[in-house]
PDB file of C-alpha atoms in Angstrom:
ATOM      1  CA  MET G   1       0.000   0.000   0.000  1.00 81.00           C
ATOM      2  CA  ASN G   2       1.205   3.484  -0.836  1.00 88.00           C
ATOM      3  CA  VAL G   3       0.665   6.203   1.751  1.00 90.00           C
ATOM      4  CA  PHE G   4       0.621   9.878   0.811  1.00 93.00           C
ATOM      5  CA  LEU G   5       0.718  12.794   3.207  1.00 93.00           C
ATOM      6  CA  ASP G   6      -0.426  16.021   1.542  1.00 94.00           C
ATOM      7  CA  SER G   7       0.312  14.383  -1.850  1.00 93.00           C
ATOM      8  CA  VAL G   8       3.864  13.355  -0.856  1.00 94.00           C
ATOM      9  CA  MET G   9       4.597   9.628  -0.645  1.00 93.00           C
ATOM     10  CA  VAL G  10       5.556   8.429   2.837  1.00 88.00           C
ATOM     11  CA  SER G  11       7.968   5.574   3.434  1.00 82.00           C
ATOM     12  CA  PHE G  12       7.411   2.980   6.159  1.00 69.00           C
ATOM     13  CA  GLU G  13      10.773   1.193   5.782  1.00 65.00           C
ATOM     14  CA  ASP G  14      11.193   0.505   9.501  1.00 62.00           C
ATOM     15  CA  ALA G  15       7.578  -0.585  10.022  1.00 58.00           C
ATOM     16  CA  PRO G  16       6.628  -4.148  10.936  1.00 56.00           C
ATOM     17  CA  GLU G  17       5.789  -6.411   8.017  1.00 61.00           C
ATOM     18  CA  LYS G  18       2.098  -6.741   8.956  1.00 71.00           C
ATOM     19  CA  LEU G  19       1.270  -3.112   9.647  1.00 77.00           C
ATOM     20  CA  THR G  20      -2.460  -2.427   9.995  1.00 85.00           C
ATOM     21  CA  VAL G  21      -4.255   0.654   8.742  1.00 86.00           C
ATOM     22  CA  GLY G  22      -4.616   1.590  12.415  1.00 88.00           C
ATOM     23  CA  GLY G  23      -0.840   1.394  12.754  1.00 87.00           C
ATOM     24  CA  VAL G  24      -0.433   3.730   9.783  1.00 88.00           C
ATOM     25  CA  PHE G  25      -2.921   6.159  11.341  1.00 88.00           C
ATOM     26  CA  THR G  26      -1.002   6.051  14.628  1.00 88.00           C
ATOM     27  CA  VAL G  27       2.360   6.751  12.970  1.00 88.00           C
ATOM     28  CA  ILE G  28       0.906   9.580  10.870  1.00 91.00           C
ATOM     29  CA  PHE G  29      -1.050  11.030  13.814  1.00 89.00           C
ATOM     30  CA  ASN G  30       2.030  11.128  16.078  1.00 89.00           C
ATOM     31  CA  PHE G  31       4.169  12.650  13.332  1.00 90.00           C
ATOM     32  CA  LEU G  32       1.559  15.332  12.614  1.00 91.00           C
ATOM     33  CA  LYS G  33       1.032  16.111  16.295  1.00 88.00           C
ATOM     34  CA  SER G  34       4.748  16.885  16.610  1.00 90.00           C
ATOM     35  CA  LYS G  35       4.404  19.281  13.653  1.00 91.00           C
ATOM     36  CA  GLY G  36       1.242  21.046  14.901  1.00 89.00           C
ATOM     37  CA  ARG G  37      -0.935  19.528  12.176  1.00 91.00           C
ATOM     38  CA  ALA G  38      -3.958  17.214  12.071  1.00 90.00           C
ATOM     39  CA  ILE G  39      -5.646  15.012   9.462  1.00 90.00           C
ATOM     40  CA  PHE G  40      -8.766  16.660   8.092  1.00 87.00           C
ATOM     41  CA  LYS G  41      -9.402  14.364   5.141  1.00 91.00           C
ATOM     42  CA  THR G  42      -8.608  10.713   4.417  1.00 92.00           C
ATOM     43  CA  ILE G  43      -9.051   9.024   1.051  1.00 93.00           C
ATOM     44  CA  VAL G  44      -8.648   5.243   0.767  1.00 93.00           C
ATOM     45  CA  ASP G  45      -8.431   3.829  -2.756  1.00 94.00           C
ATOM     46  CA  GLY G  46     -10.205   6.894  -4.111  1.00 94.00           C
ATOM     47  CA  LYS G  47     -13.021   6.866  -1.525  1.00 93.00           C
ATOM     48  CA  ASP G  48     -13.415   9.769   0.864  1.00 91.00           C
ATOM     49  CA  ILE G  49     -13.517   8.240   4.364  1.00 89.00           C
ATOM     50  CA  GLN G  50     -15.548  10.088   7.009  1.00 82.00           C
ATOM     51  CA  PHE G  51     -14.330  10.138  10.618  1.00 76.00           C
ATOM     52  CA  ASP G  52     -17.088   7.772  11.688  1.00 77.00           C
ATOM     53  CA  GLU G  53     -16.033   5.257   8.990  1.00 85.00           C
ATOM     54  CA  ILE G  54     -12.394   4.996  10.077  1.00 84.00           C
ATOM     55  CA  GLY G  55     -13.282   2.341  12.653  1.00 83.00           C
ATOM     56  CA  ASP G  56     -14.458   0.095   9.800  1.00 87.00           C
ATOM     57  CA  ILE G  57     -10.965  -0.095   8.287  1.00 88.00           C
ATOM     58  CA  ILE G  58      -8.668   0.407  11.288  1.00 86.00           C
ATOM     59  CA  ASP G  59      -7.951  -3.318  11.820  1.00 86.00           C
ATOM     60  CA  SER G  60      -7.406  -4.038   8.127  1.00 86.00           C
ATOM     61  CA  GLU G  61      -3.925  -4.902   6.944  1.00 84.00           C
ATOM     62  CA  THR G  62      -2.241  -2.403   4.701  1.00 80.00           C
ATOM     63  CA  GLY G  63      -2.173  -5.006   1.918  1.00 81.00           C
ATOM     64  CA  ASP G  64      -5.979  -4.770   1.717  1.00 87.00           C
ATOM     65  CA  PHE G  65      -5.666  -1.346   0.080  1.00 90.00           C
ATOM     66  CA  GLU G  66      -3.575   0.152  -2.692  1.00 91.00           C
ATOM     67  CA  ARG G  67      -3.417   3.764  -1.537  1.00 92.00           C
ATOM     68  CA  ILE G  68      -4.243   5.995   1.423  1.00 92.00           C
ATOM     69  CA  ASP G  69      -4.073   9.768   1.124  1.00 95.00           C
ATOM     70  CA  PHE G  70      -4.008  11.962   4.225  1.00 94.00           C
ATOM     71  CA  PHE G  71      -4.629  15.693   3.893  1.00 94.00           C
ATOM     72  CA  THR G  72      -3.707  17.881   6.820  1.00 94.00           C
ATOM     73  CA  VAL G  73      -4.262  21.314   8.314  1.00 93.00           C
ATOM     74  CA  ASN G  74      -2.552  23.408  10.921  1.00 92.00           C
ATOM     75  CA  LYS G  75      -4.333  25.666  13.412  1.00 89.00           C
ATOM     76  CA  GLU G  76      -4.400  28.726  11.162  1.00 90.00           C
ATOM     77  CA  GLU G  77      -5.652  26.732   8.159  1.00 92.00           C
ATOM     78  CA  LEU G  78      -8.397  25.156  10.275  1.00 90.00           C
ATOM     79  CA  LEU G  79      -9.533  28.547  11.536  1.00 89.00           C
ATOM     80  CA  GLU G  80      -9.561  29.796   7.931  1.00 91.00           C
ATOM     81  CA  LYS G  81     -11.731  26.841   6.873  1.00 92.00           C
ATOM     82  CA  LEU G  82     -14.121  27.693   9.706  1.00 92.00           C
ATOM     83  CA  LYS G  83     -14.264  31.327   8.532  1.00 93.00           C
ATOM     84  CA  VAL G  84     -15.103  30.271   4.978  1.00 94.00           C
ATOM     85  CA  LEU G  85     -17.817  27.996   6.336  1.00 95.00           C
ATOM     86  CA  GLY G  86     -19.034  30.963   8.391  1.00 95.00           C
ATOM     87  CA  ASP G  87     -19.716  32.863   5.149  1.00 95.00           C
ATOM     88  CA  SER G  88     -21.876  29.958   3.965  1.00 95.00           C
ATOM     89  CA  PHE G  89     -23.847  29.921   7.226  1.00 96.00           C
ATOM     90  CA  ILE G  90     -24.483  33.681   6.966  1.00 96.00           C
ATOM     91  CA  GLU G  91     -25.683  33.245   3.389  1.00 94.00           C
ATOM     92  CA  ILE G  92     -28.031  30.396   4.282  1.00 94.00           C
ATOM     93  CA  ALA G  93     -29.369  32.380   7.270  1.00 95.00           C
ATOM     94  CA  GLY G  94     -30.439  35.071   4.805  1.00 92.00           C
ATOM     95  CA  THR G  95     -32.327  32.494   2.772  1.00 89.00           C
ATOM     96  CA  LEU G  96     -33.968  31.078   5.908  1.00 90.00           C
ATOM     97  CA  THR G  97     -35.391  34.514   6.754  1.00 89.00           C
ATOM     98  CA  SER G  98     -37.210  34.568   3.434  1.00 86.00           C
ATOM     99  CA  LEU G  99     -38.674  31.046   3.267  1.00 82.00           C
ATOM    100  CA  SER G 100     -42.250  32.345   3.262  1.00 82.00           C
ATOM    101  CA  VAL G 101     -41.384  34.727   0.404  1.00 83.00           C
ATOM    102  CA  LEU G 102     -39.856  31.846  -1.561  1.00 78.00           C
ATOM    103  CA  LEU G 103     -43.028  29.822  -1.053  1.00 76.00           C
ATOM    104  CA  ASN G 104     -45.232  32.723  -2.140  1.00 78.00           C
ATOM    105  CA  GLU G 105     -43.112  33.158  -5.269  1.00 82.00           C
ATOM    106  CA  GLY G 106     -43.448  29.464  -6.108  1.00 78.00           C
ATOM    107  CA  LYS G 107     -39.795  28.717  -5.330  1.00 76.00           C
ATOM    108  CA  GLY G 108     -40.463  25.742  -3.089  1.00 72.00           C
ATOM    109  CA  LYS G 109     -37.610  23.795  -4.689  1.00 79.00           C
ATOM    110  CA  GLN G 110     -35.062  26.473  -3.711  1.00 78.00           C
ATOM    111  CA  MET G 111     -36.497  26.478  -0.201  1.00 77.00           C
ATOM    112  CA  LEU G 112     -36.124  22.697   0.115  1.00 79.00           C
ATOM    113  CA  GLU G 113     -32.580  22.849  -1.264  1.00 84.00           C
ATOM    114  CA  THR G 114     -31.724  25.369   1.456  1.00 84.00           C
ATOM    115  CA  LEU G 115     -33.181  23.117   4.141  1.00 83.00           C
ATOM    116  CA  GLU G 116     -31.289  20.117   2.757  1.00 86.00           C
ATOM    117  CA  GLU G 117     -28.010  22.049   2.576  1.00 91.00           C
ATOM    118  CA  LEU G 118     -28.014  23.131   6.215  1.00 92.00           C
ATOM    119  CA  PRO G 119     -27.557  19.601   7.720  1.00 90.00           C
ATOM    120  CA  LYS G 120     -24.709  18.996   5.254  1.00 91.00           C
ATOM    121  CA  MET G 121     -23.042  22.195   6.414  1.00 93.00           C
ATOM    122  CA  MET G 122     -23.521  21.187  10.051  1.00 92.00           C
ATOM    123  CA  HIS G 123     -21.910  17.827   9.280  1.00 88.00           C
ATOM    124  CA  LYS G 124     -18.957  19.595   7.666  1.00 90.00           C
ATOM    125  CA  LEU G 125     -18.691  21.890  10.677  1.00 92.00           C
ATOM    126  CA  ILE G 126     -18.616  18.941  13.092  1.00 89.00           C
ATOM    127  CA  SER G 127     -15.946  17.205  10.995  1.00 86.00           C
ATOM    128  CA  LEU G 128     -13.785  20.325  11.490  1.00 88.00           C
ATOM    129  CA  TYR G 129     -14.840  20.657  15.144  1.00 88.00           C
ATOM    130  CA  VAL G 130     -13.337  17.265  16.032  1.00 85.00           C
ATOM    131  CA  LEU G 131      -9.949  18.604  14.911  1.00 87.00           C
ATOM    132  CA  LEU G 132      -9.902  21.428  17.475  1.00 86.00           C
ATOM    133  CA  PRO G 133      -8.351  19.402  20.336  1.00 86.00           C
ATOM    134  CA  LEU G 134      -5.792  17.866  17.981  1.00 81.00           C
ATOM    135  CA  LEU G 135      -4.513  21.378  17.329  1.00 82.00           C
ATOM    136  CA  ASP G 136      -4.604  22.378  21.006  1.00 85.00           C
ATOM    137  CA  ILE G 137      -7.848  24.356  20.718  1.00 86.00           C
ATOM    138  CA  PRO G 138     -10.226  23.328  23.533  1.00 88.00           C
ATOM    139  CA  PRO G 139     -13.541  21.998  22.136  1.00 86.00           C
ATOM    140  CA  GLU G 140     -15.480  24.385  24.388  1.00 88.00           C
ATOM    141  CA  THR G 141     -13.822  27.399  22.737  1.00 89.00           C
ATOM    142  CA  LYS G 142     -16.438  30.015  21.877  1.00 90.00           C
ATOM    143  CA  PHE G 143     -17.012  31.253  18.358  1.00 89.00           C
ATOM    144  CA  GLY G 144     -19.160  34.298  18.962  1.00 86.00           C
ATOM    145  CA  GLU G 145     -21.731  33.581  21.652  1.00 88.00           C
ATOM    146  CA  LYS G 146     -21.332  29.801  21.972  1.00 91.00           C
ATOM    147  CA  SER G 147     -19.090  26.843  21.357  1.00 91.00           C
ATOM    148  CA  ILE G 148     -19.595  24.890  18.133  1.00 91.00           C
ATOM    149  CA  HIS G 149     -21.082  22.103  20.253  1.00 89.00           C
ATOM    150  CA  GLY G 150     -23.520  24.605  21.793  1.00 93.00           C
ATOM    151  CA  TYR G 151     -24.666  25.832  18.381  1.00 94.00           C
ATOM    152  CA  ARG G 152     -25.068  22.261  17.145  1.00 92.00           C
ATOM    153  CA  ASP G 153     -27.220  21.306  20.120  1.00 94.00           C
ATOM    154  CA  GLU G 154     -29.601  24.185  19.378  1.00 95.00           C
ATOM    155  CA  ILE G 155     -29.576  24.158  15.568  1.00 95.00           C
ATOM    156  CA  ASN G 156     -30.035  20.431  14.869  1.00 93.00           C
ATOM    157  CA  PRO G 157     -33.382  20.089  16.723  1.00 96.00           C
ATOM    158  CA  LEU G 158     -34.678  23.217  14.952  1.00 95.00           C
ATOM    159  CA  ILE G 159     -33.760  21.721  11.565  1.00 92.00           C
ATOM    160  CA  VAL G 160     -35.738  18.595  12.505  1.00 93.00           C
ATOM    161  CA  THR G 161     -38.702  20.741  13.628  1.00 94.00           C
ATOM    162  CA  VAL G 162     -38.745  22.683  10.359  1.00 91.00           C
ATOM    163  CA  LEU G 163     -38.467  19.556   8.204  1.00 88.00           C
ATOM    164  CA  ASP G 164     -41.149  17.742  10.233  1.00 92.00           C
ATOM    165  CA  ALA G 165     -43.470  20.721   9.855  1.00 90.00           C
ATOM    166  CA  PHE G 166     -43.000  20.639   6.076  1.00 84.00           C
ATOM    167  CA  VAL G 167     -43.697  16.906   5.998  1.00 86.00           C
ATOM    168  CA  LYS G 168     -46.924  17.574   7.940  1.00 91.00           C
ATOM    169  CA  ASN G 169     -47.659  20.419   5.488  1.00 85.00           C
ATOM    170  CA  ASP G 170     -47.662  22.909   8.370  1.00 89.00           C
ATOM    171  CA  ILE G 171     -46.092  25.719   6.370  1.00 84.00           C
ATOM    172  CA  VAL G 172     -46.805  28.355   9.028  1.00 90.00           C
ATOM    173  CA  GLU G 173     -44.857  26.492  11.743  1.00 92.00           C
ATOM    174  CA  ALA G 174     -42.049  25.603   9.325  1.00 88.00           C
ATOM    175  CA  THR G 175     -41.513  29.162   8.119  1.00 90.00           C
ATOM    176  CA  ASP G 176     -41.970  30.702  11.601  1.00 93.00           C
ATOM    177  CA  VAL G 177     -39.360  28.399  13.178  1.00 95.00           C
ATOM    178  CA  ALA G 178     -37.006  28.832  10.202  1.00 93.00           C
ATOM    179  CA  GLU G 179     -37.298  32.621  10.096  1.00 93.00           C
ATOM    180  CA  TYR G 180     -37.505  33.545  13.779  1.00 95.00           C
ATOM    181  CA  GLU G 181     -35.561  30.804  15.578  1.00 96.00           C
ATOM    182  CA  LEU G 182     -33.274  28.965  13.169  1.00 96.00           C
ATOM    183  CA  SER G 183     -32.111  31.866  11.004  1.00 96.00           C
ATOM    184  CA  PRO G 184     -30.811  34.080  13.869  1.00 96.00           C
ATOM    185  CA  LEU G 185     -28.944  31.128  15.364  1.00 96.00           C
ATOM    186  CA  VAL G 186     -27.397  30.152  12.009  1.00 96.00           C
ATOM    187  CA  GLU G 187     -26.397  33.771  11.390  1.00 96.00           C
ATOM    188  CA  SER G 188     -24.856  34.022  14.856  1.00 95.00           C
ATOM    189  CA  LEU G 189     -22.897  30.822  14.189  1.00 95.00           C
ATOM    190  CA  GLY G 190     -21.691  32.162  10.833  1.00 95.00           C
ATOM    191  CA  LYS G 191     -20.566  35.455  12.354  1.00 95.00           C
ATOM    192  CA  GLY G 192     -18.883  33.636  15.234  1.00 93.00           C
ATOM    193  CA  LEU G 193     -16.933  31.422  12.832  1.00 93.00           C
ATOM    194  CA  LYS G 194     -15.859  34.472  10.834  1.00 91.00           C
ATOM    195  CA  GLU G 195     -14.696  36.293  13.984  1.00 88.00           C
ATOM    196  CA  GLY G 196     -12.635  33.296  15.055  1.00 80.00           C
ATOM    197  CA  ILE G 197     -11.642  32.225  18.552  1.00 70.00           C
ATOM    198  CA  LYS G 198     -12.701  34.373  21.491  1.00 59.00           C
TER     199      LYS G 198
END
């Protein structure tokens, strides 16, 4: 198996003959920690592996795969990624405030796309959030008014409420929750991410 770290091939000449994928992760993790970097993306044989999928391959032998690519970030790069994501949250908050207008204009598809995009953005945010401690940023660090965990705990149930209301065809509840509860929270999160660590 070939291992690449930020597109540069890594040699494991001194490694045991039967090195597992978990062993590779451990070696790479320890090396990166000493350099102030963390893995933010892993691709195995062309497939993007999410953090929650790593456990599925950790015990596999390296011979089970042809190639693993690790892409890394340092603290400043991670904070920059969070700021860019903050712009996206601010933009989506603006759309959430006008869901009833979109419905009245017959743009229900755009409204649903917005509601589908928000959980994806939250997932991306959490995948960056798990890197904070690896780069010596405490997970309870505030971005604006709350920690990322705090925002997630408030935003995710509101997303479910809005989507459930749409499924029940309760447009009034869906738009009210989206415009008056969800949108301000999403905007606050976006602004907090743009401001950076407090």
